[in-house]
CSV table of C-alpha atoms in Angstrom, one decimal:
chain,number,residue,atom,x,y,z
A,282,UNK,CA,0.0,0.0,0.0
A,283,UNK,CA,2.7,2.4,1.0
A,284,UNK,CA,4.9,1.3,-1.9
A,285,UNK,CA,2.0,2.0,-4.3
A,286,UNK,CA,1.7,5.4,-2.8
A,287,UNK,CA,5.4,5.9,-3.3
A,288,UNK,CA,5.1,4.9,-7.0
A,289,UNK,CA,2.3,7.4,-7.4
A,290,UNK,CA,4.4,10.2,-6.0
A,291,UNK,CA,5.6,12.2,-8.9
A,292,UNK,CA,8.9,13.1,-7.2
A,293,UNK,CA,9.7,9.4,-6.9
A,294,UNK,CA,9.3,8.6,-10.6
A,295,UNK,CA,11.9,7.1,-12.8
A,296,UNK,CA,14.7,9.3,-13.8
A,297,UNK,CA,14.0,12.5,-11.8
A,298,UNK,CA,17.0,12.0,-9.5
A,299,UNK,CA,19.4,11.6,-12.4
A,300,UNK,CA,21.7,14.4,-13.3
A,301,UNK,CA,20.4,16.2,-16.5
A,302,UNK,CA,23.3,18.7,-16.7
A,303,UNK,CA,26.4,18.3,-18.7
A,304,UNK,CA,29.9,19.9,-18.8
A,305,UNK,CA,32.4,20.6,-21.6
A,306,UNK,CA,34.4,17.5,-22.4
A,307,UNK,CA,37.6,17.2,-20.4
A,308,UNK,CA,36.4,19.9,-18.0
A,309,UNK,CA,37.1,18.1,-14.7
A,310,UNK,CA,40.8,17.2,-15.5
A,311,UNK,CA,41.5,20.7,-16.8
A,312,UNK,CA,39.8,22.3,-13.7
A,313,UNK,CA,41.9,20.1,-11.4
A,314,UNK,CA,45.1,21.3,-13.2
A,315,UNK,CA,44.0,24.9,-12.8
A,316,UNK,CA,43.3,24.4,-9.1
A,317,UNK,CA,46.7,22.7,-8.5
A,318,UNK,CA,48.4,25.6,-10.4
A,319,UNK,CA,46.6,28.1,-8.2
A,320,UNK,CA,47.4,26.4,-4.9
A,321,UNK,CA,51.1,25.9,-5.8
A,322,UNK,CA,51.4,29.7,-5.9
A,323,UNK,CA,50.2,29.8,-2.3
A,324,UNK,CA,52.9,29.1,0.3
A,325,UNK,CA,52.6,25.8,2.1
A,326,UNK,CA,51.6,26.1,5.8
A,327,UNK,CA,52.8,23.2,7.9
A,328,UNK,CA,49.8,21.3,9.1
A,329,UNK,CA,48.9,21.2,12.8
A,330,UNK,CA,50.3,18.1,14.4
A,331,UNK,CA,47.5,17.3,16.8
A,332,UNK,CA,45.0,14.5,16.4
A,333,UNK,CA,41.3,14.9,17.3
A,334,UNK,CA,41.8,13.2,20.6
A,335,UNK,CA,44.8,15.3,21.4
A,336,UNK,CA,42.8,18.5,21.6
A,337,UNK,CA,44.5,21.2,23.8
A,338,UNK,CA,44.1,20.3,27.5
A,339,UNK,CA,41.2,22.1,29.1
A,340,UNK,CA,42.7,23.8,32.2
A,341,UNK,CA,41.2,25.1,35.4
A,342,UNK,CA,40.1,28.4,33.9
A,343,UNK,CA,38.2,26.6,31.1
A,344,UNK,CA,35.8,25.1,33.6
A,345,UNK,CA,35.6,27.9,36.1
A,346,UNK,CA,35.6,30.9,33.7
A,347,UNK,CA,31.8,30.8,33.2
A,348,UNK,CA,31.3,30.7,37.0
A,349,UNK,CA,33.7,33.6,37.6
A,350,UNK,CA,32.0,35.6,34.9
A,351,UNK,CA,28.5,34.9,36.4
A,352,UNK,CA,29.8,35.9,39.9
A,353,UNK,CA,31.3,39.1,38.5
A,354,UNK,CA,28.1,39.9,36.8
A,355,UNK,CA,26.1,39.5,40.0
A,356,UNK,CA,28.7,41.6,41.8
A,357,UNK,CA,28.4,44.4,39.3
A,358,UNK,CA,24.6,44.3,39.5
A,359,UNK,CA,24.6,44.3,43.3
A,360,UNK,CA,27.1,47.1,43.4
A,361,UNK,CA,25.1,49.2,41.0
A,362,UNK,CA,21.9,48.6,42.9
A,363,UNK,CA,23.6,49.3,46.3
A,364,UNK,CA,25.1,52.5,44.9
A,365,UNK,CA,21.8,53.6,43.5
A,366,UNK,CA,20.0,53.1,46.8
A,367,UNK,CA,22.7,54.9,48.7
A,368,UNK,CA,22.5,57.9,46.4
A,369,UNK,CA,18.8,58.1,46.5
A,370,UNK,CA,18.8,57.6,50.2
A,371,UNK,CA,16.4,54.7,50.2
A,372,UNK,CA,18.9,52.6,52.1
A,373,UNK,CA,21.2,53.2,55.1
A,374,UNK,CA,23.6,50.9,56.9
A,375,UNK,CA,21.2,50.8,60.0
A,376,UNK,CA,18.3,50.0,57.8
A,377,UNK,CA,16.4,53.2,58.3
A,378,UNK,CA,15.1,55.3,55.5
A,379,UNK,CA,16.4,58.8,55.1
A,380,UNK,CA,16.0,61.6,52.6
A,381,UNK,CA,18.4,62.1,49.7
A,382,UNK,CA,22.1,62.0,50.2
A,383,UNK,CA,22.3,65.7,49.5
A,384,UNK,CA,19.7,66.7,52.0
A,385,UNK,CA,20.8,64.2,54.6
A,386,UNK,CA,24.4,65.1,54.6
A,387,UNK,CA,24.6,68.6,53.4
A,388,UNK,CA,23.8,70.1,56.8
A,389,UNK,CA,26.3,67.7,58.5
A,390,UNK,CA,29.2,68.4,56.2
A,391,UNK,CA,28.8,72.1,55.2
A,392,UNK,CA,28.9,75.1,57.4
A,393,UNK,CA,26.8,78.1,56.8
A,394,UNK,CA,29.8,80.0,55.4
A,395,UNK,CA,30.6,77.2,53.0
A,396,UNK,CA,27.0,77.2,51.8
A,397,UNK,CA,27.2,81.0,51.2
A,398,UNK,CA,30.5,80.6,49.4
A,399,UNK,CA,29.1,77.9,47.2
A,400,UNK,CA,26.1,80.1,46.4
A,401,UNK,CA,28.6,82.9,45.7
A,402,UNK,CA,26.8,85.4,47.7
A,403,UNK,CA,27.8,87.4,50.8
A,404,UNK,CA,25.9,88.8,53.8
A,405,UNK,CA,26.4,92.2,52.2
A,406,UNK,CA,24.7,91.0,49.1
A,407,UNK,CA,21.7,90.0,51.1
A,408,UNK,CA,21.5,93.5,52.5
A,409,UNK,CA,23.0,95.2,49.5
A,410,UNK,CA,20.2,97.7,49.3
A,411,UNK,CA,20.8,100.7,51.7
A,412,UNK,CA,17.1,101.2,51.8
A,413,UNK,CA,16.6,97.7,53.2
A,414,UNK,CA,19.2,98.1,55.9
A,415,UNK,CA,17.8,101.4,56.9
A,416,UNK,CA,14.3,100.0,57.2
A,417,UNK,CA,15.5,97.1,59.4
A,418,UNK,CA,17.4,99.5,61.6
A,419,UNK,CA,14.4,101.8,61.9
A,420,UNK,CA,12.1,98.9,62.7
A,421,UNK,CA,14.5,97.6,65.3
A,422,UNK,CA,14.5,101.0,66.9
A,423,UNK,CA,10.8,101.9,66.7
A,424,UNK,CA,8.7,98.7,66.9
A,425,UNK,CA,7.4,97.5,70.2
A,426,UNK,CA,6.1,94.0,71.0
A,427,UNK,CA,2.5,95.2,70.6
A,428,UNK,CA,3.3,96.6,67.2
A,429,UNK,CA,4.9,93.3,66.1
A,430,UNK,CA,1.8,91.3,67.3
A,431,UNK,CA,-0.5,93.7,65.6
A,432,UNK,CA,1.6,93.4,62.4
A,433,UNK,CA,1.4,89.6,62.6
A,434,UNK,CA,-2.4,89.7,63.2
A,435,UNK,CA,-2.8,92.0,60.2
A,436,UNK,CA,-0.7,89.7,58.1
A,437,UNK,CA,-3.0,86.8,59.1
A,438,UNK,CA,-0.1,84.7,60.3
A,439,UNK,CA,-1.4,81.7,62.2
A,440,UNK,CA,-0.2,80.8,65.7
A,441,UNK,CA,1.1,77.5,64.3
A,442,UNK,CA,3.4,79.5,62.0
A,443,UNK,CA,4.6,81.6,64.8
A,444,UNK,CA,5.3,78.5,66.9
A,445,UNK,CA,7.2,77.0,64.1
A,446,UNK,CA,9.3,80.2,63.8
A,447,UNK,CA,10.2,79.9,67.5
B,1253,UNK,CA,41.2,6.1,-0.7
B,1254,UNK,CA,39.7,7.0,2.7
B,1255,UNK,CA,39.8,10.6,4.0
B,1256,UNK,CA,41.8,9.6,7.0
B,1257,UNK,CA,44.6,8.1,4.8
B,1258,UNK,CA,44.6,11.3,2.7
B,1259,UNK,CA,45.0,13.4,5.8
B,1260,UNK,CA,47.9,11.1,7.0
B,1261,UNK,CA,49.7,11.7,3.7
B,1262,UNK,CA,48.9,15.4,4.0
B,1263,UNK,CA,50.7,15.6,7.4
B,1264,UNK,CA,53.9,14.1,6.0
B,1265,UNK,CA,56.4,16.8,5.2
B,1266,UNK,CA,56.5,17.7,1.5
B,1267,UNK,CA,53.4,15.6,0.7
B,1268,UNK,CA,50.8,18.4,1.1
B,1269,UNK,CA,50.2,19.1,-2.6
B,1270,UNK,CA,50.1,15.4,-3.4
B,1271,UNK,CA,47.5,14.8,-0.7
B,1272,UNK,CA,45.5,17.8,-1.8
B,1273,UNK,CA,45.5,16.6,-5.3
B,1274,UNK,CA,44.0,13.3,-4.1
B,1275,UNK,CA,41.2,15.3,-2.3
B,1276,UNK,CA,40.5,17.4,-5.4
B,1277,UNK,CA,40.2,14.2,-7.5
B,1278,UNK,CA,37.9,12.6,-5.0
B,1279,UNK,CA,35.6,15.5,-4.3
B,1280,UNK,CA,35.7,18.1,-7.0
B,1281,UNK,CA,33.1,16.5,-9.2
B,1282,UNK,CA,30.6,15.9,-6.5
B,1283,UNK,CA,31.1,19.4,-5.2
B,1284,UNK,CA,30.8,20.8,-8.7
B,1285,UNK,CA,27.3,19.2,-9.2
B,1286,UNK,CA,26.2,20.5,-5.9
B,1287,UNK,CA,27.2,24.0,-6.8
B,1288,UNK,CA,25.8,23.7,-10.4
B,1289,UNK,CA,22.3,22.8,-9.2
B,1290,UNK,CA,22.3,25.9,-7.1
B,1291,UNK,CA,23.7,28.4,-9.6
B,1292,UNK,CA,22.3,26.9,-12.9
B,1293,UNK,CA,25.5,28.1,-14.7
B,1294,UNK,CA,28.6,26.2,-15.6
B,1295,UNK,CA,30.8,29.3,-15.6
B,1296,UNK,CA,29.6,30.5,-12.1
B,1297,UNK,CA,29.9,26.9,-10.8
B,1298,UNK,CA,33.5,26.7,-12.1
B,1299,UNK,CA,34.5,30.0,-10.4
B,1300,UNK,CA,32.9,29.0,-7.1
B,1301,UNK,CA,34.3,25.5,-7.1
B,1302,UNK,CA,37.9,26.8,-7.8
B,1303,UNK,CA,37.6,29.5,-5.1
B,1304,UNK,CA,36.2,26.9,-2.7
B,1305,UNK,CA,39.0,24.5,-3.3
B,1306,UNK,CA,41.6,27.2,-2.8
B,1307,UNK,CA,39.9,28.0,0.5
B,1308,UNK,CA,40.1,24.3,1.4
B,1309,UNK,CA,43.8,24.4,0.7
B,1310,UNK,CA,44.3,27.5,2.8
B,1311,UNK,CA,42.4,26.2,5.8
B,1312,UNK,CA,43.4,22.6,5.7
B,1313,UNK,CA,46.3,23.1,8.1
B,1314,UNK,CA,43.8,24.2,10.7
B,1315,UNK,CA,41.4,21.2,10.1
B,1316,UNK,CA,41.1,19.3,13.4
B,1317,UNK,CA,39.0,16.4,12.4
B,1318,UNK,CA,36.1,17.5,14.6
B,1319,UNK,CA,33.9,17.2,11.5
B,1320,UNK,CA,34.2,14.7,8.6
B,1321,UNK,CA,36.5,16.0,6.0
B,1322,UNK,CA,34.0,15.8,3.2
B,1323,UNK,CA,31.2,17.6,5.1
B,1324,UNK,CA,33.8,20.3,5.9
B,1325,UNK,CA,34.6,20.7,2.2
B,1326,UNK,CA,30.9,20.7,1.4
B,1327,UNK,CA,30.4,23.4,4.0
B,1328,UNK,CA,33.0,25.6,2.5
B,1329,UNK,CA,31.6,25.2,-1.0
B,1330,UNK,CA,28.0,25.7,0.2
B,1331,UNK,CA,28.9,28.9,2.0
B,1332,UNK,CA,30.7,30.2,-1.0
B,1333,UNK,CA,27.7,29.4,-3.2
B,1334,UNK,CA,25.2,31.0,-0.9
B,1335,UNK,CA,27.3,34.1,-0.5
B,1336,UNK,CA,27.6,34.3,-4.3
B,1337,UNK,CA,23.8,34.0,-4.7
B,1338,UNK,CA,23.2,36.6,-2.0
B,1339,UNK,CA,25.5,39.1,-3.8
B,1340,UNK,CA,23.8,38.3,-7.2
B,1341,UNK,CA,20.4,38.8,-5.6
B,1342,UNK,CA,21.5,42.1,-4.1
B,1343,UNK,CA,22.9,43.3,-7.4
B,1344,UNK,CA,19.7,42.3,-9.2
B,1345,UNK,CA,17.6,44.1,-6.6
B,1346,UNK,CA,19.7,47.3,-7.1
B,1347,UNK,CA,19.2,47.1,-10.8
B,1348,UNK,CA,15.4,46.5,-10.3
B,1349,UNK,CA,15.4,43.0,-11.8
B,1350,UNK,CA,14.5,39.6,-10.4
B,1351,UNK,CA,17.4,37.1,-9.9
B,1352,UNK,CA,14.9,34.1,-9.8
B,1353,UNK,CA,14.0,35.0,-13.4
B,1354,UNK,CA,17.7,35.2,-14.3
B,1355,UNK,CA,18.2,31.7,-12.9
B,1356,UNK,CA,15.1,30.3,-14.7
B,1357,UNK,CA,16.3,31.8,-18.0
B,1358,UNK,CA,19.8,30.3,-17.5
B,1359,UNK,CA,18.3,26.9,-16.8
B,1360,UNK,CA,15.9,27.2,-19.8
B,1361,UNK,CA,18.7,28.2,-22.2
B,1362,UNK,CA,21.4,25.9,-20.9
B,1363,UNK,CA,22.7,23.9,-24.0
B,1364,UNK,CA,24.1,21.2,-21.7
B,1365,UNK,CA,20.8,20.4,-20.2
B,1366,UNK,CA,19.9,16.9,-21.4
B,1367,UNK,CA,16.8,16.1,-19.3
B,1368,UNK,CA,13.2,15.7,-20.3
B,1369,UNK,CA,10.2,18.0,-19.7
B,1370,UNK,CA,9.6,16.6,-16.2
B,1371,UNK,CA,13.2,17.1,-15.2
B,1372,UNK,CA,13.1,20.6,-16.5
B,1373,UNK,CA,9.9,21.3,-14.5
B,1374,UNK,CA,11.5,19.8,-11.4
B,1375,UNK,CA,14.6,22.0,-11.6
B,1376,UNK,CA,12.4,25.1,-12.3
B,1377,UNK,CA,10.2,24.2,-9.3
B,1378,UNK,CA,13.4,23.9,-7.1
B,1379,UNK,CA,14.4,27.4,-8.2
B,1380,UNK,CA,11.3,28.7,-6.5
B,1381,UNK,CA,12.6,27.7,-3.1
B,1382,UNK,CA,14.7,30.0,-1.0
B,1383,UNK,CA,18.5,29.5,-1.5
B,1384,UNK,CA,19.2,27.7,1.7
B,1385,UNK,CA,16.1,25.5,1.4
B,1386,UNK,CA,17.3,24.6,-2.2
B,1387,UNK,CA,20.6,23.5,-0.7
B,1388,UNK,CA,18.8,21.3,1.8
B,1389,UNK,CA,16.5,19.8,-0.8
B,1390,UNK,CA,19.4,19.1,-3.3
B,1391,UNK,CA,21.6,17.5,-0.7
B,1392,UNK,CA,18.8,15.3,0.6
B,1393,UNK,CA,16.9,14.5,-2.6
B,1394,UNK,CA,19.7,14.2,-5.2
B,1395,UNK,CA,22.7,13.3,-3.1
B,1396,UNK,CA,20.7,11.3,-0.5
B,1397,UNK,CA,22.8,12.7,2.4
B,1398,UNK,CA,21.9,11.9,6.0
B,1399,UNK,CA,20.3,14.8,7.9
B,1400,UNK,CA,23.2,14.6,10.4
B,1401,UNK,CA,25.7,15.3,7.6
B,1402,UNK,CA,23.5,18.1,6.1
B,1403,UNK,CA,23.4,19.5,9.7
B,1404,UNK,CA,27.2,19.7,9.8
B,1405,UNK,CA,27.3,21.3,6.4
B,1406,UNK,CA,24.6,24.0,7.0
B,1407,UNK,CA,25.1,24.3,10.7
B,1408,UNK,CA,21.4,23.8,11.3
B,1409,UNK,CA,19.7,21.4,13.7
B,1410,UNK,CA,18.4,18.1,12.3
B,1411,UNK,CA,14.9,19.0,13.4
B,1412,UNK,CA,14.9,22.2,11.4
B,1413,UNK,CA,16.4,20.5,8.4
B,1414,UNK,CA,13.7,17.8,8.5
B,1415,UNK,CA,11.0,20.5,8.6
B,1416,UNK,CA,12.7,22.5,5.9
B,1417,UNK,CA,13.0,19.4,3.6
B,1418,UNK,CA,9.5,18.3,4.2
B,1419,UNK,CA,8.2,21.8,3.3
B,1420,UNK,CA,10.4,22.0,0.2
B,1421,UNK,CA,9.4,18.5,-0.9
B,1422,UNK,CA,5.7,19.2,-0.7
B,1423,UNK,CA,6.1,22.6,-2.4
B,1424,UNK,CA,8.0,21.0,-5.4
B,1425,UNK,CA,5.6,18.1,-5.5
B,1426,UNK,CA,2.5,20.4,-5.6
B,1427,UNK,CA,4.1,22.4,-8.4
B,1428,UNK,CA,4.8,19.3,-10.5
B,1429,UNK,CA,1.4,17.9,-9.8
B,1430,UNK,CA,-0.2,21.1,-11.1
B,1431,UNK,CA,1.7,20.8,-14.4
B,1432,UNK,CA,1.7,17.0,-14.9
B,1433,UNK,CA,-1.3,15.8,-12.8
B,1434,UNK,CA,-1.0,12.7,-10.5
């Protein structure tokens, strides 16, 4: 049954697998001569003297290199993650959460003078205007506690704000 | 002579050219027909065959018998041919022509083609397959190579080759059936 089916298959018919192409007479011998002439112009490289079963010995590094590479990769990923968390302040050594590195450490590490020098301004700059300095001086001289309270009431400053200022 | 014996001769000092000549005598004809069925041109096949054999000579000192010698030679020749076809297709595309038609015309007008109508139809149908699939089909159908050997030549898994051949076989069969009936 299967054999009948095979016979019916057009691709399994008679001469289909035979080679229908031809070549000029004497082609193969002349081609071989041409190839030999070509390769004789190429310098002979001495063949490698190893057999298939004498493949170079696989050393310690051959087996452990992938493991080292994977460990290094995990190390890099962990380092990057740790560094990122340190910078964003989401992780501290004691496990508590703090603000950003800048806000957390700036007050510890920088004095007021340094901040001002970084901002490139001076106290004089803050009070550069003569008018402002005069006003402050006059206020200091003339305002009593009642005046200040009245001023704050007029400005609608809440008691909470005042408490926070203190 | 067995490949192993040829390689043993090749490894003896001063015998390289002699051993290579034995290889050329043994394989050049088979390789030529493999290339010829892919290119449909004697001139192109001759050029590719010669450049492939020169490559075999250049790389034979590095051959480490991890593969069979003849599949290694086939691999070089097949890669050369597929690269050649790729270049031709690119050139044809740039000149707004179709390289499939060029191949079909070469086959149709080949004075050395001695086959009948069915053989001509078969080879035309094979030309409709993609280049790599044509290589799979030719190696399996005409040369009756084992899938394991084709796998070494084309660096493709046996499973993928089986699927590719099955697909190509049905495609060619359908095309022939359409022309010649059952």
